[in-house]
Amino acid sequence: MSKNKVTKLVAEQIKDPVDSSQMFGAFRAVDGIRDMHAYFNSPVGCPFHMLIAWSRHKRDTAMKYSYTMIKESDVIMGFNDKLEEALNRAIVNLSDSVKALAVISSDVAEIVLPDVERISAKIMEENKHKVKIIPLPVAGLKGDHIDGFNIAMLRFIGNFFEKSNDTIPKSVNLLGVVQDEIGTEPDVAEVKRLLDALGISVISTMFVDSSTEEISNAGRAECNIVLHEEYGLQAAKYLEKEFGVPYICESPPFGVEGTRDWLLEVGKHFGSKEKARKFIESEEARVYPLIVQADQYLTGRRFAVCADPTKALGITRLCVELGMEPVVIGFTAKSEVTASFFDAIVKQYDVAPEVLFEDNINFKFLVRELKPQILLGTSFHYELSYEISAYHIPISFPVNNHLRICEPPFMGYEGVLHMAQKLGDEFATRVIFDETVHGVRYLDNLDL
Amino acid sequence: MKEKKTLLSAETVETFKREGEVAFDPGKAQYVICKLFGIGRVFENVKNSITLIHGPKGCANYLQIEALCISRSLYPNLLSTDVKESDLILGTEDILRKSIREAADIYKPDLIAVLTTCSTDIIAEDYVSVIEEMQGEVDCKLLYRAGGGFIAAYDQGYYDGYEMLVDGVMEAPARKKKDHVNLIGDLRPGGSDNLELARLIEGIGLKFNCNIVTGSTVEEIRTSQEAEFNIGKCNPTSERDCLLIESKFGTPHLSPPNPVGIRQTKQWLMQLAEFFGREAEAKKFIEKEMTELDPIIDRARRKVGGKKVAILSGPGKLPGLTALALELGMEPTLCFSHTYTEAVDQELRTICEEYGVHPVVEWEYSNQHILEKVLPTVEADFCFASDGEKPYVYKLGLADTCIMCYGMPLFGFRGMKKFSRHVEHILTDPIRKLAGRVCAGEHKKWKSDAGFGGCK
């Protein structure tokens, strides 16, 4: 329980949404597959929204999409013919360069209900199934971006995954990683490094810089490892149920102790526990002397986090391990699995932050009231941190004040080192210059 | 430039236009935003207001992402009524009532703008009555408009947003404040540009009253027509907004071409000065500004003169950016805007004729088509573009600068000063030259890989 005595605001109906709609979640899944094209069965605005969010994250490739451009008259008269014509054009123009086309439905499409399944089947038949058309019923009304990502992922697995009899021993797929999330590429690289130390190879990341062929080949892996449960657990359960592929979904590898626990669990599954112990020993001997430098600056620093469930959980653990005190933790979505992991961490480290699920209104309110010294969140939270003179670190989508030049990881030992460096530098500067030379500007908060 | 030039055959153009009707790329108007965004853009900038999106939370989230990525700002209070599928069956009027109550209670705003989305517009409940009823209950101004993307695109929404303010907030002035001028137009809400335009107004002895709407309070908007004059800052949309205000309150207005580059800035300022009979003050002010600016422009000309530039812009900035490039001694090889207006076309033709240049001019195709099909064929060293075009520009190995980046001043003399220095740096930075060579090498491969309609 939180020791802060602040009465929360009553906001039962209104939302200040950090999280997006199903449609966007589905698009994020499509985005991670190179030979899949995004077709929006929507009016003018929806694809542009995707483009603009997407363009802030990509520098080296250019997004392409097609869409129906549903108009008012279409809502009244229906638009089956228009959809068929547009999809046909898409197939003609794209058939040489893509293997699949995902039809992402908007609210309007799902209310008017054009016959997407029938039209798709007809076009595929005419096209001799050269390009697969995959309808994704992902209206924003029906759920959030996590739901949309999961719907798309399950449909793609259903269409492309093939269980191989020729399983590669000690091999895994990484599930629950999202192409455009901050830190995805370096996190995947770090996790691969950790697994490599245990003699485990990664066959596929499924929805990150992947392809329809790679999803198909993922059937050769012995096991699936879920990194962000909200984005990967449903697929892991489906693959276990339908194809008998086991999965590992443990508290994720954030922080030194978090990484240690994760490695031991993975090692146990693969019979490599001793290997894991030796690796942990050598890594901790490398990492601890380095991060201890930051301790004097970070201990007791009060922080707030707002992110997708796994990221919020992991970053909280990492910062707590570094001696910092969690004040407000905001999860952008509800998740029972992450909540249970989080409860364990709260007990283990004896901390008592305010915890909020899908409640950005109260997150902002509590941050204003409790004034943490650092806010780790999305770019939506930058101005809030500015308002209370807190340091802002972007850790979770949507992010636009972050360049991807030499992006460090959040996960694993390298993630701890990176965060200790980043946070340590900030507070060392504050202690050495601001607090010592210019007074108690930042320490004022500690008396709250 | 006697005729509209195109690199494509008439037959191909017709095919593209037909395809545009079903909006498959490369149809026209691909980078079109919905009506909701246009209305939201107006209220995003009103102080102590709430934009309440009556629909699924994703629509509100999108608006916030767009604010972050396009105008480099955030809605201070953007809320959603979080309508779900089952609500559409049971009705959403009570949801709206409850949301208005909560928003008014928690945030104590001066104004709540209720904007419906595609889903709530389709079920078409009586939101007007809900707003009228709730107006008697809450202590702030309530405004309402349908924002569904299937109804119209962003420019209509932007106009609707202004109309909401004119009808619901602005009042007939009890008095007139002599020599006071309002700035009208917020499709380009940049803070530093607003400061520069206010400086220009005051530079000729007039008084800047307020921006409608960036950074203004509801009270400032209410009393804004006490000013003697309105001047547009973001054409062609400003003209419509100014006319709307004039028709209701009689405030005279001007909407000169956007003050981008020296030529357009002088024109903007002189037209304003003429209305107030302050031509002498304006000439003196311009002379003083140019004394400071001339050496900077000369230096930039020496560095970037002769370079070829492709300009991809909205219609408002296209003539100004073309003039700016020419003032820096650069040669525009492509001028493209996703929207055609006769006035902008005429302005562009006049500028090109003045300088005797003949760029390829394209209107109304999708940006993607222009980038893939046209840009690689025009000779260019440099590109004025926006974030969405960066990946293509990068692949072509061109230097570029984002003209949609509102953090960078573009308007007025100070905009010219900053922008010309920026262009000079970008074209001469050692790292850019190297990157250009490396990327251009990559481009050869990319060109052969990316067939038309190729994915990613």
mmCIF file with all atom_site columns, N, CA and C in Angstrom, chain A residues 12-15 18-21 30 33 36 44 49-50 56 60-62 64-67 72 89 93-94 98 107 142 358 400, chain B residues 18 22-25 30 32 56-57 61-62 66 68-69 79-81 85 98-99 102 150 372 387 391-392 395 453-456:
data_model
loop_
_atom_site.group_PDB
_atom_site.id
_atom_site.type_symbol
_atom_site.label_atom_id
_atom_site.label_alt_id
_atom_site.label_comp_id
_atom_site.label_asym_id
_atom_site.label_entity_id
_atom_site.label_seq_id
_atom_site.pdbx_PDB_ins_code
_atom_site.Cartn_x
_atom_site.Cartn_y
_atom_site.Cartn_z
_atom_site.occupancy
_atom_site.B_iso_or_equiv
_atom_site.pdbx_formal_charge
_atom_site.auth_seq_id
_atom_site.auth_comp_id
_atom_site.auth_asym_id
_atom_site.auth_atom_id
_atom_site.pdbx_PDB_model_num
ATOM 1   N N  . GLU A 1 12  ? -14.246 8.557  -13.630 1.00 0.00 ? 12  GLU A N  1
ATOM 2   C CA . GLU A 1 12  ? -14.729 7.216  -13.973 1.00 0.00 ? 12  GLU A CA 1
ATOM 3   C C  . GLU A 1 12  ? -14.939 7.048  -15.471 1.00 0.00 ? 12  GLU A C  1
ATOM 4   N N  . GLN A 1 13  ? -15.294 8.124  -16.154 1.00 0.00 ? 13  GLN A N  1
ATOM 5   C CA . GLN A 1 13  ? -15.615 8.011  -17.565 1.00 0.00 ? 13  GLN A CA 1
ATOM 6   C C  . GLN A 1 13  ? -14.506 8.551  -18.474 1.00 0.00 ? 13  GLN A C  1
ATOM 7   N N  . ILE A 1 14  ? -14.014 9.735  -18.135 1.00 0.00 ? 14  ILE A N  1
ATOM 8   C CA . ILE A 1 14  ? -13.058 10.355 -19.057 1.00 0.00 ? 14  ILE A CA 1
ATOM 9   C C  . ILE A 1 14  ? -11.683 9.696  -18.951 1.00 0.00 ? 14  ILE A C  1
ATOM 10  N N  . LYS A 1 15  ? -10.981 9.730  -20.079 1.00 0.00 ? 15  LYS A N  1
ATOM 11  C CA . LYS A 1 15  ? -9.625  9.176  -20.144 1.00 0.00 ? 15  LYS A CA 1
ATOM 12  C C  . LYS A 1 15  ? -8.707  10.209 -20.784 1.00 0.00 ? 15  LYS A C  1
ATOM 13  N N  . VAL A 1 18  ? -2.900  7.480  -22.958 1.00 0.00 ? 18  VAL A N  1
ATOM 14  C CA . VAL A 1 18  ? -1.523  7.281  -23.437 1.00 0.00 ? 18  VAL A CA 1
ATOM 15  C C  . VAL A 1 18  ? -1.537  6.129  -24.429 1.00 0.00 ? 18  VAL A C  1
ATOM 16  N N  . ASP A 1 19  ? -2.450  5.191  -24.182 1.00 0.00 ? 19  ASP A N  1
ATOM 17  C CA . ASP A 1 19  ? -2.507  4.018  -25.053 1.00 0.00 ? 19  ASP A CA 1
ATOM 18  C C  . ASP A 1 19  ? -3.447  4.282  -26.221 1.00 0.00 ? 19  ASP A C  1
ATOM 19  N N  . SER A 1 20  ? -3.193  3.584  -27.294 1.00 0.00 ? 20  SER A N  1
ATOM 20  C CA . SER A 1 20  ? -3.924  3.842  -28.522 1.00 0.00 ? 20  SER A CA 1
ATOM 21  C C  . SER A 1 20  ? -4.961  2.747  -28.786 1.00 0.00 ? 20  SER A C  1
ATOM 22  N N  . SER A 1 21  ? -5.481  2.759  -30.015 1.00 0.00 ? 21  SER A N  1
ATOM 23  C CA . SER A 1 21  ? -6.581  1.843  -30.342 1.00 0.00 ? 21  SER A CA 1
ATOM 24  C C  . SER A 1 21  ? -6.084  0.528  -30.935 1.00 0.00 ? 21  SER A C  1
ATOM 25  N N  . VAL A 1 30  ? 1.914   -5.366 -38.241 1.00 0.00 ? 30  VAL A N  1
ATOM 26  C CA . VAL A 1 30  ? 2.177   -5.419 -39.689 1.00 0.00 ? 30  VAL A CA 1
ATOM 27  C C  . VAL A 1 30  ? 3.533   -4.770 -39.985 1.00 0.00 ? 30  VAL A C  1
ATOM 28  N N  . ILE A 1 33  ? 6.742   -6.788 -40.266 1.00 0.00 ? 33  ILE A N  1
ATOM 29  C CA . ILE A 1 33  ? 6.894   -7.847 -41.273 1.00 0.00 ? 33  ILE A CA 1
ATOM 30  C C  . ILE A 1 33  ? 7.183   -7.210 -42.625 1.00 0.00 ? 33  ILE A C  1
ATOM 31  N N  . MET A 1 36  ? 4.840   -7.607 -45.887 1.00 0.00 ? 36  MET A N  1
ATOM 32  C CA . MET A 1 36  ? 3.392   -7.457 -45.683 1.00 0.00 ? 36  MET A CA 1
ATOM 33  C C  . MET A 1 36  ? 3.014   -5.988 -45.865 1.00 0.00 ? 36  MET A C  1
ATOM 34  N N  . VAL A 1 44  ? -10.197 9.024  -44.501 1.00 0.00 ? 44  VAL A N  1
ATOM 35  C CA . VAL A 1 44  ? -8.883  9.619  -44.755 1.00 0.00 ? 44  VAL A CA 1
ATOM 36  C C  . VAL A 1 44  ? -7.946  9.663  -43.553 1.00 0.00 ? 44  VAL A C  1
ATOM 37  N N  . HIS A 1 49  ? -2.703  9.096  -39.433 1.00 0.00 ? 49  HIS A N  1
ATOM 38  C CA . HIS A 1 49  ? -2.322  9.007  -38.028 1.00 0.00 ? 49  HIS A CA 1
ATOM 39  C C  . HIS A 1 49  ? -1.183  8.015  -37.867 1.00 0.00 ? 49  HIS A C  1
ATOM 40  N N  . MET A 1 50  ? -1.334  6.872  -38.528 1.00 0.00 ? 50  MET A N  1
ATOM 41  C CA . MET A 1 50  ? -0.304  5.832  -38.416 1.00 0.00 ? 50  MET A CA 1
ATOM 42  C C  . MET A 1 50  ? 1.010   6.354  -38.998 1.00 0.00 ? 50  MET A C  1
ATOM 43  N N  . ARG A 1 56  ? 8.064   9.286  -37.044 1.00 0.00 ? 56  ARG A N  1
ATOM 44  C CA . ARG A 1 56  ? 8.954   9.756  -35.986 1.00 0.00 ? 56  ARG A CA 1
ATOM 45  C C  . ARG A 1 56  ? 9.905   8.651  -35.544 1.00 0.00 ? 56  ARG A C  1
ATOM 46  N N  . ASP A 1 60  ? 15.094  5.282  -41.944 1.00 0.00 ? 60  ASP A N  1
ATOM 47  C CA . ASP A 1 60  ? 15.785  4.660  -43.061 1.00 0.00 ? 60  ASP A CA 1
ATOM 48  C C  . ASP A 1 60  ? 14.854  3.938  -44.033 1.00 0.00 ? 60  ASP A C  1
ATOM 49  N N  . THR A 1 61  ? 13.587  3.895  -43.723 1.00 0.00 ? 61  THR A N  1
ATOM 50  C CA . THR A 1 61  ? 12.659  3.272  -44.664 1.00 0.00 ? 61  THR A CA 1
ATOM 51  C C  . THR A 1 61  ? 11.440  4.166  -44.807 1.00 0.00 ? 61  THR A C  1
ATOM 52  N N  . ALA A 1 62  ? 10.668  3.912  -45.803 1.00 0.00 ? 62  ALA A N  1
ATOM 53  C CA . ALA A 1 62  ? 9.502   4.758  -46.043 1.00 0.00 ? 62  ALA A CA 1
ATOM 54  C C  . ALA A 1 62  ? 8.236   3.920  -45.975 1.00 0.00 ? 62  ALA A C  1
ATOM 55  N N  . LYS A 1 64  ? 4.533   2.676  -46.616 1.00 0.00 ? 64  LYS A N  1
ATOM 56  C CA . LYS A 1 64  ? 3.556   2.717  -47.699 1.00 0.00 ? 64  LYS A CA 1
ATOM 57  C C  . LYS A 1 64  ? 2.274   2.104  -47.208 1.00 0.00 ? 64  LYS A C  1
ATOM 58  N N  . TYR A 1 65  ? 1.205   2.620  -47.683 1.00 0.00 ? 65  TYR A N  1
ATOM 59  C CA . TYR A 1 65  ? -0.065  2.028  -47.328 1.00 0.00 ? 65  TYR A CA 1
ATOM 60  C C  . TYR A 1 65  ? -1.073  2.325  -48.427 1.00 0.00 ? 65  TYR A C  1
ATOM 61  N N  . SER A 1 66  ? -2.160  1.602  -48.399 1.00 0.00 ? 66  SER A N  1
ATOM 62  C CA . SER A 1 66  ? -3.289  1.876  -49.282 1.00 0.00 ? 66  SER A CA 1
ATOM 63  C C  . SER A 1 66  ? -4.497  2.020  -48.381 1.00 0.00 ? 66  SER A C  1
ATOM 64  N N  . TYR A 1 67  ? -5.532  2.655  -48.880 1.00 0.00 ? 67  TYR A N  1
ATOM 65  C CA . TYR A 1 67  ? -6.738  2.725  -48.067 1.00 0.00 ? 67  TYR A CA 1
ATOM 66  C C  . TYR A 1 67  ? -7.969  2.982  -48.915 1.00 0.00 ? 67  TYR A C  1
ATOM 67  N N  . GLU A 1 72  ? -18.837 9.857  -46.634 1.00 0.00 ? 72  GLU A N  1
ATOM 68  C CA . GLU A 1 72  ? -20.167 9.878  -46.029 1.00 0.00 ? 72  GLU A CA 1
ATOM 69  C C  . GLU A 1 72  ? -21.164 9.072  -46.875 1.00 0.00 ? 72  GLU A C  1
ATOM 70  N N  . ARG A 1 89  ? -6.725  -3.307 -57.044 1.00 0.00 ? 89  ARG A N  1
ATOM 71  C CA . ARG A 1 89  ? -5.620  -2.451 -57.499 1.00 0.00 ? 89  ARG A CA 1
ATOM 72  C C  . ARG A 1 89  ? -4.379  -2.685 -56.652 1.00 0.00 ? 89  ARG A C  1
ATOM 73  N N  . ASN A 1 93  ? -0.727  -3.946 -58.062 1.00 0.00 ? 93  ASN A N  1
ATOM 74  C CA . ASN A 1 93  ? 0.489   -3.139 -57.907 1.00 0.00 ? 93  ASN A CA 1
ATOM 75  C C  . ASN A 1 93  ? 1.516   -3.751 -56.972 1.00 0.00 ? 93  ASN A C  1
ATOM 76  N N  . LEU A 1 94  ? 1.056   -4.587 -56.060 1.00 0.00 ? 94  LEU A N  1
ATOM 77  C CA . LEU A 1 94  ? 1.959   -5.052 -55.016 1.00 0.00 ? 94  LEU A CA 1
ATOM 78  C C  . LEU A 1 94  ? 2.442   -6.479 -55.202 1.00 0.00 ? 94  LEU A C  1
ATOM 79  N N  . VAL A 1 98  ? 5.173   -8.057 -52.329 1.00 0.00 ? 98  VAL A N  1
ATOM 80  C CA . VAL A 1 98  ? 4.712   -8.497 -51.010 1.00 0.00 ? 98  VAL A CA 1
ATOM 81  C C  . VAL A 1 98  ? 4.059   -9.877 -51.079 1.00 0.00 ? 98  VAL A C  1
ATOM 82  N N  . ASP A 1 107 ? -13.201 1.959  -37.330 1.00 0.00 ? 107 ASP A N  1
ATOM 83  C CA . ASP A 1 107 ? -14.521 1.960  -36.686 1.00 0.00 ? 107 ASP A CA 1
ATOM 84  C C  . ASP A 1 107 ? -15.634 1.987  -37.721 1.00 0.00 ? 107 ASP A C  1
ATOM 85  N N  . LYS A 1 142 ? -13.317 -1.504 -30.130 1.00 0.00 ? 142 LYS A N  1
ATOM 86  C CA . LYS A 1 142 ? -13.347 -2.839 -29.530 1.00 0.00 ? 142 LYS A CA 1
ATOM 87  C C  . LYS A 1 142 ? -12.192 -3.132 -28.583 1.00 0.00 ? 142 LYS A C  1
ATOM 88  N N  . GLU A 1 358 ? -4.207  2.186  -16.418 1.00 0.00 ? 358 GLU A N  1
ATOM 89  C CA . GLU A 1 358 ? -5.008  2.929  -17.411 1.00 0.00 ? 358 GLU A CA 1
ATOM 90  C C  . GLU A 1 358 ? -5.600  4.203  -16.822 1.00 0.00 ? 358 GLU A C  1
ATOM 91  N N  . ASN A 1 400 ? 8.918   10.874 -29.179 1.00 0.00 ? 400 ASN A N  1
ATOM 92  C CA . ASN A 1 400 ? 9.507   11.609 -30.308 1.00 0.00 ? 400 ASN A CA 1
ATOM 93  C C  . ASN A 1 400 ? 10.689  12.480 -29.898 1.00 0.00 ? 400 ASN A C  1
ATOM 94  N N  . ARG B 2 18  ? -7.775  8.726  -61.708 1.00 0.00 ? 18  ARG B N  1
ATOM 95  C CA . ARG B 2 18  ? -8.868  7.784  -61.520 1.00 0.00 ? 18  ARG B CA 1
ATOM 96  C C  . ARG B 2 18  ? -8.598  6.924  -60.288 1.00 0.00 ? 18  ARG B C  1
ATOM 97  N N  . VAL B 2 22  ? -10.380 6.184  -55.709 1.00 0.00 ? 22  VAL B N  1
ATOM 98  C CA . VAL B 2 22  ? -10.542 5.145  -54.689 1.00 0.00 ? 22  VAL B CA 1
ATOM 99  C C  . VAL B 2 22  ? -9.346  5.149  -53.740 1.00 0.00 ? 22  VAL B C  1
ATOM 100 N N  . ALA B 2 23  ? -8.530  6.173  -53.921 1.00 0.00 ? 23  ALA B N  1
ATOM 101 C CA . ALA B 2 23  ? -7.470  6.441  -52.953 1.00 0.00 ? 23  ALA B CA 1
ATOM 102 C C  . ALA B 2 23  ? -6.451  5.333  -52.804 1.00 0.00 ? 23  ALA B C  1
ATOM 103 N N  . PHE B 2 24  ? -6.238  4.594  -53.832 1.00 0.00 ? 24  PHE B N  1
ATOM 104 C CA . PHE B 2 24  ? -5.122  3.664  -53.745 1.00 0.00 ? 24  PHE B CA 1
ATOM 105 C C  . PHE B 2 24  ? -3.881  4.418  -54.176 1.00 0.00 ? 24  PHE B C  1
ATOM 106 N N  . ASP B 2 25  ? -2.771  4.195  -53.472 1.00 0.00 ? 25  ASP B N  1
ATOM 107 C CA . ASP B 2 25  ? -1.591  4.913  -53.900 1.00 0.00 ? 25  ASP B CA 1
ATOM 108 C C  . ASP B 2 25  ? -1.234  4.450  -55.297 1.00 0.00 ? 25  ASP B C  1
ATOM 109 N N  . GLN B 2 30  ? -3.111  11.551 -50.691 1.00 0.00 ? 30  GLN B N  1
ATOM 110 C CA . GLN B 2 30  ? -2.833  10.438 -49.800 1.00 0.00 ? 30  GLN B CA 1
ATOM 111 C C  . GLN B 2 30  ? -2.514  10.896 -48.375 1.00 0.00 ? 30  GLN B C  1
ATOM 112 N N  . VAL B 2 32  ? -3.735  12.931 -46.413 1.00 0.00 ? 32  VAL B N  1
ATOM 113 C CA . VAL B 2 32  ? -4.818  13.777 -45.941 1.00 0.00 ? 32  VAL B CA 1
ATOM 114 C C  . VAL B 2 32  ? -5.221  13.372 -44.529 1.00 0.00 ? 32  VAL B C  1
ATOM 115 N N  . PRO B 2 56  ? -13.968 6.540  -29.300 1.00 0.00 ? 56  PRO B N  1
ATOM 116 C CA . PRO B 2 56  ? -12.983 5.627  -28.700 1.00 0.00 ? 56  PRO B CA 1
ATOM 117 C C  . PRO B 2 56  ? -11.726 6.402  -28.304 1.00 0.00 ? 56  PRO B C  1
ATOM 118 N N  . LYS B 2 57  ? -11.009 5.882  -27.324 1.00 0.00 ? 57  LYS B N  1
ATOM 119 C CA . LYS B 2 57  ? -9.855  6.634  -26.832 1.00 0.00 ? 57  LYS B CA 1
ATOM 120 C C  . LYS B 2 57  ? -8.734  6.734  -27.870 1.00 0.00 ? 57  LYS B C  1
ATOM 121 N N  . ASN B 2 61  ? -5.917  9.704  -28.650 1.00 0.00 ? 61  ASN B N  1
ATOM 122 C CA . ASN B 2 61  ? -4.493  9.375  -28.630 1.00 0.00 ? 61  ASN B CA 1
ATOM 123 C C  . ASN B 2 61  ? -3.818  9.801  -29.929 1.00 0.00 ? 61  ASN B C  1
ATOM 124 N N  . TYR B 2 62  ? -4.513  9.565  -31.058 1.00 0.00 ? 62  TYR B N  1
ATOM 125 C CA . TYR B 2 62  ? -3.953  9.959  -32.349 1.00 0.00 ? 62  TYR B CA 1
ATOM 126 C C  . TYR B 2 62  ? -3.739  11.475 -32.409 1.00 0.00 ? 62  TYR B C  1
ATOM 127 N N  . GLU B 2 66  ? -0.269  13.330 -33.108 1.00 0.00 ? 66  GLU B N  1
ATOM 128 C CA . GLU B 2 66  ? -0.090  14.285 -34.208 1.00 0.00 ? 66  GLU B CA 1
ATOM 129 C C  . GLU B 2 66  ? 0.384   15.636 -33.698 1.00 0.00 ? 66  GLU B C  1
ATOM 130 N N  . LEU B 2 68  ? 2.141   16.116 -31.130 1.00 0.00 ? 68  LEU B N  1
ATOM 131 C CA . LEU B 2 68  ? 3.543   15.901 -30.742 1.00 0.00 ? 68  LEU B CA 1
ATOM 132 C C  . LEU B 2 68  ? 4.460   15.904 -31.965 1.00 0.00 ? 68  LEU B C  1
ATOM 133 N N  . CYS B 2 69  ? 4.002   15.246 -33.013 1.00 0.00 ? 69  CYS B N  1
ATOM 134 C CA . CYS B 2 69  ? 4.874   15.042 -34.164 1.00 0.00 ? 69  CYS B CA 1
ATOM 135 C C  . CYS B 2 69  ? 4.787   16.179 -35.184 1.00 0.00 ? 69  CYS B C  1
ATOM 136 N N  . LEU B 2 79  ? -8.944  15.006 -23.734 1.00 0.00 ? 79  LEU B N  1
ATOM 137 C CA . LEU B 2 79  ? -9.592  13.888 -23.044 1.00 0.00 ? 79  LEU B CA 1
ATOM 138 C C  . LEU B 2 79  ? -10.482 13.103 -23.998 1.00 0.00 ? 79  LEU B C  1
ATOM 139 N N  . SER B 2 80  ? -10.750 11.870 -23.607 1.00 0.00 ? 80  SER B N  1
ATOM 140 C CA . SER B 2 80  ? -11.635 11.020 -24.399 1.00 0.00 ? 80  SER B CA 1
ATOM 141 C C  . SER B 2 80  ? -12.787 10.545 -23.524 1.00 0.00 ? 80  SER B C  1
ATOM 142 N N  . THR B 2 81  ? -13.965 10.378 -24.144 1.00 0.00 ? 81  THR B N  1
ATOM 143 C CA . THR B 2 81  ? -15.098 9.823  -23.394 1.00 0.00 ? 81  THR B CA 1
ATOM 144 C C  . THR B 2 81  ? -15.045 8.293  -23.390 1.00 0.00 ? 81  THR B C  1
ATOM 145 N N  . GLU B 2 85  ? -17.751 -0.406 -27.997 1.00 0.00 ? 85  GLU B N  1
ATOM 146 C CA . GLU B 2 85  ? -18.696 -0.963 -28.959 1.00 0.00 ? 85  GLU B CA 1
ATOM 147 C C  . GLU B 2 85  ? -20.107 -1.085 -28.365 1.00 0.00 ? 85  GLU B C  1
ATOM 148 N N  . LYS B 2 98  ? -21.830 12.598 -18.471 1.00 0.00 ? 98  LYS B N  1
ATOM 149 C CA . LYS B 2 98  ? -20.942 12.277 -17.341 1.00 0.00 ? 98  LYS B CA 1
ATOM 150 C C  . LYS B 2 98  ? -19.524 12.798 -17.599 1.00 0.00 ? 98  LYS B C  1
ATOM 151 N N  . SER B 2 99  ? -19.086 12.660 -18.832 1.00 0.00 ? 99  SER B N  1
ATOM 152 C CA . SER B 2 99  ? -17.729 13.095 -19.181 1.00 0.00 ? 99  SER B CA 1
ATOM 153 C C  . SER B 2 99  ? -17.586 14.611 -19.042 1.00 0.00 ? 99  SER B C  1
ATOM 154 N N  . GLU B 2 102 ? -17.389 15.436 -15.347 1.00 0.00 ? 102 GLU B N  1
ATOM 155 C CA . GLU B 2 102 ? -16.084 15.089 -14.756 1.00 0.00 ? 102 GLU B CA 1
ATOM 156 C C  . GLU B 2 102 ? -15.000 16.065 -15.212 1.00 0.00 ? 102 GLU B C  1
ATOM 157 N N  . PHE B 2 150 ? -14.982 10.530 -41.948 1.00 0.00 ? 150 PHE B N  1
ATOM 158 C CA . PHE B 2 150 ? -15.653 10.186 -43.210 1.00 0.00 ? 150 PHE B CA 1
ATOM 159 C C  . PHE B 2 150 ? -16.496 11.355 -43.718 1.00 0.00 ? 150 PHE B C  1
ATOM 160 N N  . GLU B 2 372 ? 8.551   9.032  -55.122 1.00 0.00 ? 372 GLU B N  1
ATOM 161 C CA . GLU B 2 372 ? 9.076   7.849  -55.797 1.00 0.00 ? 372 GLU B CA 1
ATOM 162 C C  . GLU B 2 372 ? 9.304   8.078  -57.287 1.00 0.00 ? 372 GLU B C  1
ATOM 163 N N  . ASP B 2 387 ? 8.880   15.665 -42.216 1.00 0.00 ? 387 ASP B N  1
ATOM 164 C CA . ASP B 2 387 ? 9.358   14.424 -41.606 1.00 0.00 ? 387 ASP B CA 1
ATOM 165 C C  . ASP B 2 387 ? 8.957   13.178 -42.386 1.00 0.00 ? 387 ASP B C  1
ATOM 166 N N  . PRO B 2 391 ? 12.632  9.666  -45.119 1.00 0.00 ? 391 PRO B N  1
ATOM 167 C CA . PRO B 2 391 ? 13.250  8.422  -45.548 1.00 0.00 ? 391 PRO B CA 1
ATOM 168 C C  . PRO B 2 391 ? 13.565  8.391  -47.048 1.00 0.00 ? 391 PRO B C  1
ATOM 169 N N  . TYR B 2 392 ? 12.654  8.937  -47.859 1.00 0.00 ? 392 TYR B N  1
ATOM 170 C CA . TYR B 2 392 ? 12.889  8.947  -49.315 1.00 0.00 ? 392 TYR B CA 1
ATOM 171 C C  . TYR B 2 392 ? 14.051  9.865  -49.654 1.00 0.00 ? 392 TYR B C  1
ATOM 172 N N  . LYS B 2 395 ? 17.204  8.249  -48.879 1.00 0.00 ? 395 LYS B N  1
ATOM 173 C CA . LYS B 2 395 ? 17.574  7.227  -49.860 1.00 0.00 ? 395 LYS B CA 1
ATOM 174 C C  . LYS B 2 395 ? 18.159  7.836  -51.127 1.00 0.00 ? 395 LYS B C  1
ATOM 175 N N  . GLY B 2 453 ? 5.032   0.616  -56.060 1.00 0.00 ? 453 GLY B N  1
ATOM 176 C CA . GLY B 2 453 ? 4.160   -0.060 -55.105 1.00 0.00 ? 453 GLY B CA 1
ATOM 177 C C  . GLY B 2 453 ? 4.911   -1.012 -54.207 1.00 0.00 ? 453 GLY B C  1
ATOM 178 N N  . GLY B 2 454 ? 6.227   -0.991 -54.268 1.00 0.00 ? 454 GLY B N  1
ATOM 179 C CA . GLY B 2 454 ? 7.025   -1.872 -53.422 1.00 0.00 ? 454 GLY B CA 1
ATOM 180 C C  . GLY B 2 454 ? 6.778   -1.567 -51.959 1.00 0.00 ? 454 GLY B C  1
ATOM 181 N N  . CYS B 2 455 ? 6.921   -2.565 -51.149 1.00 0.00 ? 455 CYS B N  1
ATOM 182 C CA . CYS B 2 455 ? 6.579   -2.393 -49.733 1.00 0.00 ? 455 CYS B CA 1
ATOM 183 C C  . CYS B 2 455 ? 7.824   -2.138 -48.924 1.00 0.00 ? 455 CYS B C  1
ATOM 184 N N  . LYS B 2 456 ? 7.826   -1.069 -48.170 1.00 0.00 ? 456 LYS B N  1
ATOM 185 C CA . LYS B 2 456 ? 8.873   -0.730 -47.214 1.00 0.00 ? 456 LYS B CA 1
ATOM 186 C C  . LYS B 2 456 ? 10.256  -0.620 -47.834 1.00 0.00 ? 456 LYS B C  1
#
